[in-house]
PDB file of C-alpha atoms in Angstrom:
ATOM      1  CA  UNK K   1       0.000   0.000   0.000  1.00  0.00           C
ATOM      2  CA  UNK K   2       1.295   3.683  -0.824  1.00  0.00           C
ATOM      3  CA  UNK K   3       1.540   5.100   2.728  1.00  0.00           C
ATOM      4  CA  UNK K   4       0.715   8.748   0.828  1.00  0.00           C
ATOM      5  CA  UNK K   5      -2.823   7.466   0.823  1.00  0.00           C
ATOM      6  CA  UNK K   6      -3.289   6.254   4.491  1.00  0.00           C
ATOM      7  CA  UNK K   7      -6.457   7.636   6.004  1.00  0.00           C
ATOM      8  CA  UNK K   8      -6.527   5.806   8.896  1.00  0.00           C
ATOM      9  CA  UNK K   9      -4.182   3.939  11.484  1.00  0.00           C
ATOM     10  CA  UNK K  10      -5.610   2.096  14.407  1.00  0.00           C
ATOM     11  CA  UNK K  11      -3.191   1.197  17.191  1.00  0.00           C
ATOM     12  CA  UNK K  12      -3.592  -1.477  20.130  1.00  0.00           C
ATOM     13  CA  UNK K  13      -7.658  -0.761  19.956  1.00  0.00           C
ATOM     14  CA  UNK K  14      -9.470  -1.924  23.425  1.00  0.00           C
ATOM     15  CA  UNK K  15     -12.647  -2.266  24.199  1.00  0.00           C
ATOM     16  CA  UNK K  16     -14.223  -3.146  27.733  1.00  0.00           C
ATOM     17  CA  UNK K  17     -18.114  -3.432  28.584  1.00  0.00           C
ATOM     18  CA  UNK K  18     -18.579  -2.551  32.517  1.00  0.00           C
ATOM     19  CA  UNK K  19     -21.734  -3.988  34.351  1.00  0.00           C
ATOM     20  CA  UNK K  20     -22.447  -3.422  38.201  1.00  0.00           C
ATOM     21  CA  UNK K  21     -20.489  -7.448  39.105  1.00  0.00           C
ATOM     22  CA  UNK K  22     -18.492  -7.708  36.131  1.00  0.00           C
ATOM     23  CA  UNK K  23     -16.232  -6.708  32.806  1.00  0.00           C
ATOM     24  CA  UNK K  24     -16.747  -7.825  29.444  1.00  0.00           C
ATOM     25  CA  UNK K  25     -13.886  -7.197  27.405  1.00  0.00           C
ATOM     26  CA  UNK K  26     -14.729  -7.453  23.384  1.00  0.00           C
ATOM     27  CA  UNK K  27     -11.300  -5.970  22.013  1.00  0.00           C
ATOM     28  CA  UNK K  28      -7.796  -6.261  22.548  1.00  0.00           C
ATOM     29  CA  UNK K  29      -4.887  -5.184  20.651  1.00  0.00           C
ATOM     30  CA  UNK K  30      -6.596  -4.762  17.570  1.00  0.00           C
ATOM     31  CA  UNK K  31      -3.906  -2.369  14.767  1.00  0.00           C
ATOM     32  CA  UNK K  32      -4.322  -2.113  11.362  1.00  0.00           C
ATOM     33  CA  UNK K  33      -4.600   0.583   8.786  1.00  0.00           C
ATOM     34  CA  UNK K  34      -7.117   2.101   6.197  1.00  0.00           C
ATOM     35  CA  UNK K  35      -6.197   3.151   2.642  1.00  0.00           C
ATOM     36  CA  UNK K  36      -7.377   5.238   0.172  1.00  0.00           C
ATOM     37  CA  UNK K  37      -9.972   3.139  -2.105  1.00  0.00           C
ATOM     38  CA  UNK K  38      -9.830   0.287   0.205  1.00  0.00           C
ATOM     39  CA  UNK K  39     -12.624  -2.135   0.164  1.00  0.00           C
ATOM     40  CA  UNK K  40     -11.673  -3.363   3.632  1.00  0.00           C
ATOM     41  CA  UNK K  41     -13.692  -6.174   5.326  1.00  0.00           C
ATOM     42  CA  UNK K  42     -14.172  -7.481   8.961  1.00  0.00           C
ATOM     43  CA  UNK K  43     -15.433 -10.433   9.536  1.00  0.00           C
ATOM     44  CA  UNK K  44     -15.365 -13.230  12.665  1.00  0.00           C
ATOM     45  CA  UNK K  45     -17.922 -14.903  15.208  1.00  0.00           C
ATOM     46  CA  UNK K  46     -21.268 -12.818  16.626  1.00  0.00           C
ATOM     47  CA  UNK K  47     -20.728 -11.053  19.119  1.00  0.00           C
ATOM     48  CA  UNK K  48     -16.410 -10.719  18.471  1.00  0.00           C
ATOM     49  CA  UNK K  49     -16.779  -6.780  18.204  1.00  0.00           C
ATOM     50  CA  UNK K  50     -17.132  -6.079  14.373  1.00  0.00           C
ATOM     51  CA  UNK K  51     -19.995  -3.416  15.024  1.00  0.00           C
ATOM     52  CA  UNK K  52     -17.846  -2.085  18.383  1.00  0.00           C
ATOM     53  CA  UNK K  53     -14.795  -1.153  15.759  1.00  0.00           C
ATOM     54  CA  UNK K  54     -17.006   1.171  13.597  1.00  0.00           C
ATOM     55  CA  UNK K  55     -19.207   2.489  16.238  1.00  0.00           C
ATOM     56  CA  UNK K  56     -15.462   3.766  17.641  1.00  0.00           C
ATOM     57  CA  UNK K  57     -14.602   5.174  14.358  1.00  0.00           C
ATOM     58  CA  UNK K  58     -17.532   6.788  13.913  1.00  0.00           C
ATOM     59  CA  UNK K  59     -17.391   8.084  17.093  1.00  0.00           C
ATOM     60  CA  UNK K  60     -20.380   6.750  18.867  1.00  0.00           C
ATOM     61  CA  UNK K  61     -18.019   5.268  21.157  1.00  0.00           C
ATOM     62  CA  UNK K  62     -15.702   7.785  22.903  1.00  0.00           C
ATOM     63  CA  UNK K  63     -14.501   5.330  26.035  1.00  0.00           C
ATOM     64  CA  UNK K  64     -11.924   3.086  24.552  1.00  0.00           C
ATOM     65  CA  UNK K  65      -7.937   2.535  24.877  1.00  0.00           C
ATOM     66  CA  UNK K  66      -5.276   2.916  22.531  1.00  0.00           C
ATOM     67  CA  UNK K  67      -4.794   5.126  19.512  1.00  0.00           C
ATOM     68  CA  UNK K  68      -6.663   6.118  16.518  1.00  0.00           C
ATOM     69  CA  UNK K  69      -4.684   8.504  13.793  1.00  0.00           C
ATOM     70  CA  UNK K  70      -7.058  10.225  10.879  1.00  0.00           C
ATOM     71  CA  UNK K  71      -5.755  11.951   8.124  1.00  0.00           C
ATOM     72  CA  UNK K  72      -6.976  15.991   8.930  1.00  0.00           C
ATOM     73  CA  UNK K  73     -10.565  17.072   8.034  1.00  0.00           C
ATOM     74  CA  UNK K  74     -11.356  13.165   7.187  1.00  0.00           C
ATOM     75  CA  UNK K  75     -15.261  13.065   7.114  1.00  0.00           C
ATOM     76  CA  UNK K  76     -17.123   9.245   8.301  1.00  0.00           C
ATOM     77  CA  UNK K  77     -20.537   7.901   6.907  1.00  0.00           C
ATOM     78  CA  UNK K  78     -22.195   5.324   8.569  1.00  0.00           C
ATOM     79  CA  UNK K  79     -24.586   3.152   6.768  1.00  0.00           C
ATOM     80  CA  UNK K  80     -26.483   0.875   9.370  1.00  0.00           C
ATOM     81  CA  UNK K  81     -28.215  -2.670   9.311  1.00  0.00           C
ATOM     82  CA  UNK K  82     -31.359  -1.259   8.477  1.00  0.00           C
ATOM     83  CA  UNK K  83     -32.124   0.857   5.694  1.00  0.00           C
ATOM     84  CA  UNK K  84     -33.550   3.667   8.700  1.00  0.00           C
ATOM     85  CA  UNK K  85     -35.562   5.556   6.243  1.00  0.00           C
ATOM     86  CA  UNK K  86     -38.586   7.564   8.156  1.00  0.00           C
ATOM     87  CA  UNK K  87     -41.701   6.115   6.508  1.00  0.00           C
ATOM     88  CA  UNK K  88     -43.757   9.556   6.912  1.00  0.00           C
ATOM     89  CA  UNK K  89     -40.957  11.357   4.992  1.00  0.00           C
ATOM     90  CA  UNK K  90     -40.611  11.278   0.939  1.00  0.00           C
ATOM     91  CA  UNK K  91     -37.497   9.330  -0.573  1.00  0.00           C
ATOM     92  CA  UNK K  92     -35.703  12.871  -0.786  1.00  0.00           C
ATOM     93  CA  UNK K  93     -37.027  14.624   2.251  1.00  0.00           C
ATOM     94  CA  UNK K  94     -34.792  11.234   3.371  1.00  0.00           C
ATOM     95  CA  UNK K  95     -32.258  11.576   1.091  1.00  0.00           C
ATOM     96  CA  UNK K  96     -31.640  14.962   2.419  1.00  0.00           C
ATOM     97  CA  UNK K  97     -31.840  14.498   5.971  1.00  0.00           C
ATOM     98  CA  UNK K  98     -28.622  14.476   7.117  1.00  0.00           C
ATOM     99  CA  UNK K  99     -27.997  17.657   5.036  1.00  0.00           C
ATOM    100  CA  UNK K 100     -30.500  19.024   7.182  1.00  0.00           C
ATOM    101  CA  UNK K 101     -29.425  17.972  10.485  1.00  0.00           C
ATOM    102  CA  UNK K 102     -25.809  18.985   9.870  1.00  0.00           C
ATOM    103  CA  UNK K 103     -27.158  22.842   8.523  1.00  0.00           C
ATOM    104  CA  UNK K 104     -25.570  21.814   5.527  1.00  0.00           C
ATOM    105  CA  UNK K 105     -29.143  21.910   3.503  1.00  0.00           C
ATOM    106  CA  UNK K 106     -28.485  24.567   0.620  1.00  0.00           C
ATOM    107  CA  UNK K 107     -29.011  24.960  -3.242  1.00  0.00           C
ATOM    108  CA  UNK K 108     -25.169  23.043  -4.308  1.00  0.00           C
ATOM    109  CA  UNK K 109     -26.037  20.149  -2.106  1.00  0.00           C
ATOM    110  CA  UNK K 110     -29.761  19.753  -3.038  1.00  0.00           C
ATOM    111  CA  UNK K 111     -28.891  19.849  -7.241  1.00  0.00           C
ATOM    112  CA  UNK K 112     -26.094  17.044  -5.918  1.00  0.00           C
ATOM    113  CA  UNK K 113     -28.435  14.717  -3.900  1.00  0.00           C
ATOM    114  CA  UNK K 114     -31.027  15.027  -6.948  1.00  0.00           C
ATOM    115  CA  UNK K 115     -27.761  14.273  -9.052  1.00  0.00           C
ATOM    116  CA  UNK K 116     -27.419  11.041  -7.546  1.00  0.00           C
ATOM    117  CA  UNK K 117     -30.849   9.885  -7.301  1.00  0.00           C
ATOM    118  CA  UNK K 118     -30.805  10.442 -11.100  1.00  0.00           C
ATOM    119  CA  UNK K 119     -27.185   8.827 -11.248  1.00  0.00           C
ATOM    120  CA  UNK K 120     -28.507   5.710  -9.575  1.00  0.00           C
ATOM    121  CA  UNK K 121     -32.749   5.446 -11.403  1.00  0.00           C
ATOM    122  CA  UNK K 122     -34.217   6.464  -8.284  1.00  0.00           C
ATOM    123  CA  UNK K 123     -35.479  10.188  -9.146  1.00  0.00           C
ATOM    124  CA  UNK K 124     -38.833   9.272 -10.910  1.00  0.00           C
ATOM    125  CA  UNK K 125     -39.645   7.694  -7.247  1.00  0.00           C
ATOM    126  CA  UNK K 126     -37.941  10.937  -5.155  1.00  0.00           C
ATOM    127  CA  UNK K 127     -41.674  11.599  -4.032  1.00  0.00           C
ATOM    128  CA  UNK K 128     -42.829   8.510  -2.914  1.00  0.00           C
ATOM    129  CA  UNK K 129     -42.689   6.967   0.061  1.00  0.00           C
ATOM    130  CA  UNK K 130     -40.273   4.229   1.527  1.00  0.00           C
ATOM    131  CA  UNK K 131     -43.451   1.551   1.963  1.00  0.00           C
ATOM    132  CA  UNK K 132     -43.429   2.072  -2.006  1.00  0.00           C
ATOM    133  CA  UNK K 133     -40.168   1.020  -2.790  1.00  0.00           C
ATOM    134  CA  UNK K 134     -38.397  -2.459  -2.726  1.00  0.00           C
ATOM    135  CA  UNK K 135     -36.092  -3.517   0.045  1.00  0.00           C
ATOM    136  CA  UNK K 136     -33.011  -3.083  -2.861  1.00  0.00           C
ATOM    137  CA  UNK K 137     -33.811   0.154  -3.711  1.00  0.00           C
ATOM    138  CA  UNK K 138     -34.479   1.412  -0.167  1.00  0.00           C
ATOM    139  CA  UNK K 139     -30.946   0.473   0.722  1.00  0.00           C
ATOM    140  CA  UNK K 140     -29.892   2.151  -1.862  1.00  0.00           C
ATOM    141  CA  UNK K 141     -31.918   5.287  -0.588  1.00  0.00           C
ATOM    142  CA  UNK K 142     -30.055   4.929   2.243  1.00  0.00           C
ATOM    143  CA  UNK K 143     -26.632   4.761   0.541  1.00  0.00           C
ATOM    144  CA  UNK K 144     -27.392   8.498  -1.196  1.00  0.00           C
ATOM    145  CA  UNK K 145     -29.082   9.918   1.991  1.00  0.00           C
ATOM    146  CA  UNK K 146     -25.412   8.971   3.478  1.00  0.00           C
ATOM    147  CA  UNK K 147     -23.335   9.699   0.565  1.00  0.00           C
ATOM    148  CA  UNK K 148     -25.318  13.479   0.321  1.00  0.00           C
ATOM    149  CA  UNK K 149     -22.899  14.371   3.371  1.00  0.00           C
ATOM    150  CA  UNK K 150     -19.783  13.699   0.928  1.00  0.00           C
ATOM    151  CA  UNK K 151     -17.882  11.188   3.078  1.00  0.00           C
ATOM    152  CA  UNK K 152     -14.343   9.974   2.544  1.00  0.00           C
ATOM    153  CA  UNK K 153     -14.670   7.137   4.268  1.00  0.00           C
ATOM    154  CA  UNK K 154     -17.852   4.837   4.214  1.00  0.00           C
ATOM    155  CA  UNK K 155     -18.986   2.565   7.473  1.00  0.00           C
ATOM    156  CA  UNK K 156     -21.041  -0.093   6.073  1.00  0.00           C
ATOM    157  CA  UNK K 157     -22.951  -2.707   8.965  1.00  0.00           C
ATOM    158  CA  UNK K 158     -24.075  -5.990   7.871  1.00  0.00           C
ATOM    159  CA  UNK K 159     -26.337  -3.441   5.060  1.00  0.00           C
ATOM    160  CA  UNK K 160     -27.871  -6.590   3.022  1.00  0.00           C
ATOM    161  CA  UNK K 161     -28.481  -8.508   6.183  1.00  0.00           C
ATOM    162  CA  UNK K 162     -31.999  -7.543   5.850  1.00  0.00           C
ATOM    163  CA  UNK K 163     -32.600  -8.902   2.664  1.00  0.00           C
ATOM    164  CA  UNK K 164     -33.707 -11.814   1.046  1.00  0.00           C
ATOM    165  CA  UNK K 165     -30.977 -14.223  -1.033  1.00  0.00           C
ATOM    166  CA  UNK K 166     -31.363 -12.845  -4.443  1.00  0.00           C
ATOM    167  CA  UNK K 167     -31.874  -9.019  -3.333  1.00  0.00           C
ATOM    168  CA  UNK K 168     -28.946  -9.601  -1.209  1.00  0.00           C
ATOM    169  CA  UNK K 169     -27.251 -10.472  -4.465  1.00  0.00           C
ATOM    170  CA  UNK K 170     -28.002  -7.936  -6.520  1.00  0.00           C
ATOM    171  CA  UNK K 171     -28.165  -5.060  -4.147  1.00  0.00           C
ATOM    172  CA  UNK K 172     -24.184  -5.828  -3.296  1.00  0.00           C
ATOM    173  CA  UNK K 173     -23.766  -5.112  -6.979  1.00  0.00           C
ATOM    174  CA  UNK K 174     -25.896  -1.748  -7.207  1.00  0.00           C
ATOM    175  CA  UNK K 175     -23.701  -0.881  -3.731  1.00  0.00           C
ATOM    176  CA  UNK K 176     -20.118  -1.753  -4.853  1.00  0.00           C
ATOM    177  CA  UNK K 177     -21.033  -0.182  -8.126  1.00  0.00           C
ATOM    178  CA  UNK K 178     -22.153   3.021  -6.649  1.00  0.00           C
ATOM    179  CA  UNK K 179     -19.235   3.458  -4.153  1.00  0.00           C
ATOM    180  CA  UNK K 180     -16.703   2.845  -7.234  1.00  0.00           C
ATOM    181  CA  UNK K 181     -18.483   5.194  -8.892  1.00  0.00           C
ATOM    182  CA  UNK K 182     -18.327   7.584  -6.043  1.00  0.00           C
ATOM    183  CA  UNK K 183     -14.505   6.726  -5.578  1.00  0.00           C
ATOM    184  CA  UNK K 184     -14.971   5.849  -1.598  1.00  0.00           C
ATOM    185  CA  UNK K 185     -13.121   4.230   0.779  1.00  0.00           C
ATOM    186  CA  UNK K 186     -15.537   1.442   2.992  1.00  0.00           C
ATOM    187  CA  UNK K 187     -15.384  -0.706   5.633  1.00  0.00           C
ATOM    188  CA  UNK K 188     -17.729  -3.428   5.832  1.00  0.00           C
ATOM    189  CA  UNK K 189     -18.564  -5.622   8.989  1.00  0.00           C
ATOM    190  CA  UNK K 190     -20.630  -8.695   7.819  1.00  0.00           C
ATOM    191  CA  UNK K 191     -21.127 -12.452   8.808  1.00  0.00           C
ATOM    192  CA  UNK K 192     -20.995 -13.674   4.992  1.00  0.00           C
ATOM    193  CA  UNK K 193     -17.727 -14.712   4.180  1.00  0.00           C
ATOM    194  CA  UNK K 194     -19.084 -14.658   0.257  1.00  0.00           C
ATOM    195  CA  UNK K 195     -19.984 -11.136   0.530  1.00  0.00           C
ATOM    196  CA  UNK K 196     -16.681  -9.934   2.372  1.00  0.00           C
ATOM    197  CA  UNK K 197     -14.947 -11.825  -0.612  1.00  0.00           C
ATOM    198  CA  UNK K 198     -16.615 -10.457  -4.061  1.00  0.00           C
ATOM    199  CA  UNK K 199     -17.000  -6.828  -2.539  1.00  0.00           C
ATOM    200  CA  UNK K 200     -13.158  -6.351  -0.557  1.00  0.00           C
ATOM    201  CA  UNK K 201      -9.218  -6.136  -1.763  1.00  0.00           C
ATOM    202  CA  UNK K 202      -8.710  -6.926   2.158  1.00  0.00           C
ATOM    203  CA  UNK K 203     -10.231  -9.068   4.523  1.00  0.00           C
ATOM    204  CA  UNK K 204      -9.858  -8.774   8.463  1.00  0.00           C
ATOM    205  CA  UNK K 205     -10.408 -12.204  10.860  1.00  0.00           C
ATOM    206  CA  UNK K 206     -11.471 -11.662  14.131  1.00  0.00           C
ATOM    207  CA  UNK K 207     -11.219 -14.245  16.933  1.00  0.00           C
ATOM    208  CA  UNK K 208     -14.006 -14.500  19.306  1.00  0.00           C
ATOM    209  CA  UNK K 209     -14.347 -12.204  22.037  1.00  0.00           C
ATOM    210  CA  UNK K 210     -12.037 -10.805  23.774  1.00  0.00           C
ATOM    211  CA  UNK K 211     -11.096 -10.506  19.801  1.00  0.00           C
ATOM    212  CA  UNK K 212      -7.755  -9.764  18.487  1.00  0.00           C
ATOM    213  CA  UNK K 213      -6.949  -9.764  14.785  1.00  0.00           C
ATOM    214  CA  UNK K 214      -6.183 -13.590  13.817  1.00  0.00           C
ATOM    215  CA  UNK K 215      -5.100 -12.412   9.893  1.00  0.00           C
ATOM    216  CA  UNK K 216      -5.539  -9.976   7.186  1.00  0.00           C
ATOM    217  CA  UNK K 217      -5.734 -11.036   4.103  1.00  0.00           C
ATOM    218  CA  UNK K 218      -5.387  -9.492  -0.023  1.00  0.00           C
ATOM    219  CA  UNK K 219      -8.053 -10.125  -2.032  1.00  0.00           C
ATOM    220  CA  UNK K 220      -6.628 -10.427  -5.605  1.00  0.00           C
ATOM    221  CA  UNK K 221      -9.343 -10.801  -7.571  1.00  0.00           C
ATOM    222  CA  UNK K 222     -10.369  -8.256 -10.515  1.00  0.00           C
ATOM    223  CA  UNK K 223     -11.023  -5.263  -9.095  1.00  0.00           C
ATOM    224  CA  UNK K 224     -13.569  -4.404 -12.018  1.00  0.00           C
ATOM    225  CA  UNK K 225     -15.884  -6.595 -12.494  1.00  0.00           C
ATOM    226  CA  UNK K 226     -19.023  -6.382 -10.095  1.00  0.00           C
ATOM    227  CA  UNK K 227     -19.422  -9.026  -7.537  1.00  0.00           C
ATOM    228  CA  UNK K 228     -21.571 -11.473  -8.773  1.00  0.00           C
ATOM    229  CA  UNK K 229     -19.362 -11.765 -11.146  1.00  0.00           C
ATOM    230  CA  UNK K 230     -16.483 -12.395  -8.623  1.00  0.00           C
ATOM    231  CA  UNK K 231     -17.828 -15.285  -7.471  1.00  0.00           C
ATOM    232  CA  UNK K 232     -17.577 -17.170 -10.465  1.00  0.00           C
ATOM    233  CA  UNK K 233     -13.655 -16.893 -10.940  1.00  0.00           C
ATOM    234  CA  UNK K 234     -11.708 -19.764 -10.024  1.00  0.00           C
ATOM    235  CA  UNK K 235      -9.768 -18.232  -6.941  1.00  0.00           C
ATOM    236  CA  UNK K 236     -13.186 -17.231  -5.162  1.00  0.00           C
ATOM    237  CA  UNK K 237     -13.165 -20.968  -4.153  1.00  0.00           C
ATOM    238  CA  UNK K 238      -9.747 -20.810  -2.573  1.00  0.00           C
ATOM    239  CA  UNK K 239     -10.344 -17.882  -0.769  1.00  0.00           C
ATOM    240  CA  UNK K 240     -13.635 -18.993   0.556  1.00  0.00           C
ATOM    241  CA  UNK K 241     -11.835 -22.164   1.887  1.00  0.00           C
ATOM    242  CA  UNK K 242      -8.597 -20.274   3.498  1.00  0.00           C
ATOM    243  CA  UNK K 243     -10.551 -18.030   5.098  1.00  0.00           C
ATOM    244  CA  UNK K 244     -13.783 -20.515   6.488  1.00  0.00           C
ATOM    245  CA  UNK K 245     -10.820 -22.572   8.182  1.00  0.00           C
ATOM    246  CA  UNK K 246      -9.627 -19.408  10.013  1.00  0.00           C
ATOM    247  CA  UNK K 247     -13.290 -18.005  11.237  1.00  0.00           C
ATOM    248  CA  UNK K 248     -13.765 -19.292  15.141  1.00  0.00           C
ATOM    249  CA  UNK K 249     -16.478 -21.861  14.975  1.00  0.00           C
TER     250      UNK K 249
END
């Protein structure tokens, strides 16, 4: 990796959970870095802390140890499980709340929000409402409504889990193809080792709780093809099997 583009350097991350007889500790020790255009995933057994490492970055969670280094004036979206769209407002009174809740709601980033939902066939549906859409194209909602905030860096929780099979397919294309597009950086947390495969160039193993990084691993598949397509090229297979061996059962 060119160290020019580091955005992000995480060192000796910990984590505790404090009730009133006891400590749970969910990290320890976890260091690694974030690129420029890295598709970076994280993946390991519920409950190992995947969620805990972006709510930190994102800054959700202030009470942690160690050391966190961002490149100056980096901005963070965070795109959660659920697609979290408010079923009273329109799909651009949704797409533009965060614009509104940050005072950054003016004519440049209006015409850009309406840019993308044209960008990505959702502006003949910008006044419906979210009970009129699909679960795909929700999620994708959701993608612009945190994209509208121009983020470098893109926080992306388990965002198919909802989903049936084949949506889950196809909506990980419309996603990967849209951040490309966008030229983001992501991190993705998810319990599908397929997923973290076709949509990363690096892959993160957690060990169960208290979790510390077991490997990292390059992805060295092509890069620009979408990730259905990924899956059908003969090293998905090997990759699949090296890293199923590694994930804590």
């Amino acid at each position: 990796m060119n160290l020019t583009n580091e955005l992000i350097s995480i060192n000796e991350l910990n984590k505790s959970y404090y009730s009133i007889n006891n400590e749970t500790k969910t990290l320890s020790n976890i260091s690694f870095k974030l690129y420029k255009n890295d598709f970076l995933g994280i993946i390991g057994p519920s409950g190992c802390g995947k969620s805990t490492i972006l709510n930190i970055l994102s800054g959700l969670i202030s009470d942690y140890s160690g050391k966190i280094n961002k490149k100056k004036d980096l901005k963070i979206g965070y795109m959660l499980q659920e697609d979290a769209l408010f079923p009273w407002l329109t799909i651009y009174e949704n797409t533009i709340l965060g614009l509104k809740i940050n005072k950054k709601l003016d004519t440049n980033s209006k015409k850009y929000v309406l840019n993308l939902l044209k960008k990505y066939n959702l502006f003949e549906f910008k006044d419906k409402y979210p009970y009129e859409l699909s679960g795909g194209m929700k999620q994708r909602v959701a993608l612009i409504r945190t994209l509208a905030l121009k983020p470098d860096i893109l926080l992306l929780d388990e965002p198919f889990s909802a989903l049936d099979a084949q949506t889950r397919l196809s909506v990980s294309d419309d996603i990967y193809n849209i951040i490309k597009n966008e030229n983001k950086t992501i991190i993705l947390v998810t319990h599908n080792i397929e997923e973290a495969i076709s949509m990363c160039n690096r892959i993160i193993i957690l060990t169960k709780r208290p979790s510390t990084i077991k490997n990292i691993y390059n992805i060295e598949l092509d890069n620009n093809i979408k990730p259905t397509e990924k899956r059908k090229l003969n090293n998905f297979n090997y990759y699949y099997d090296l890293i199923w061996r590694q994930i804590d059962k």
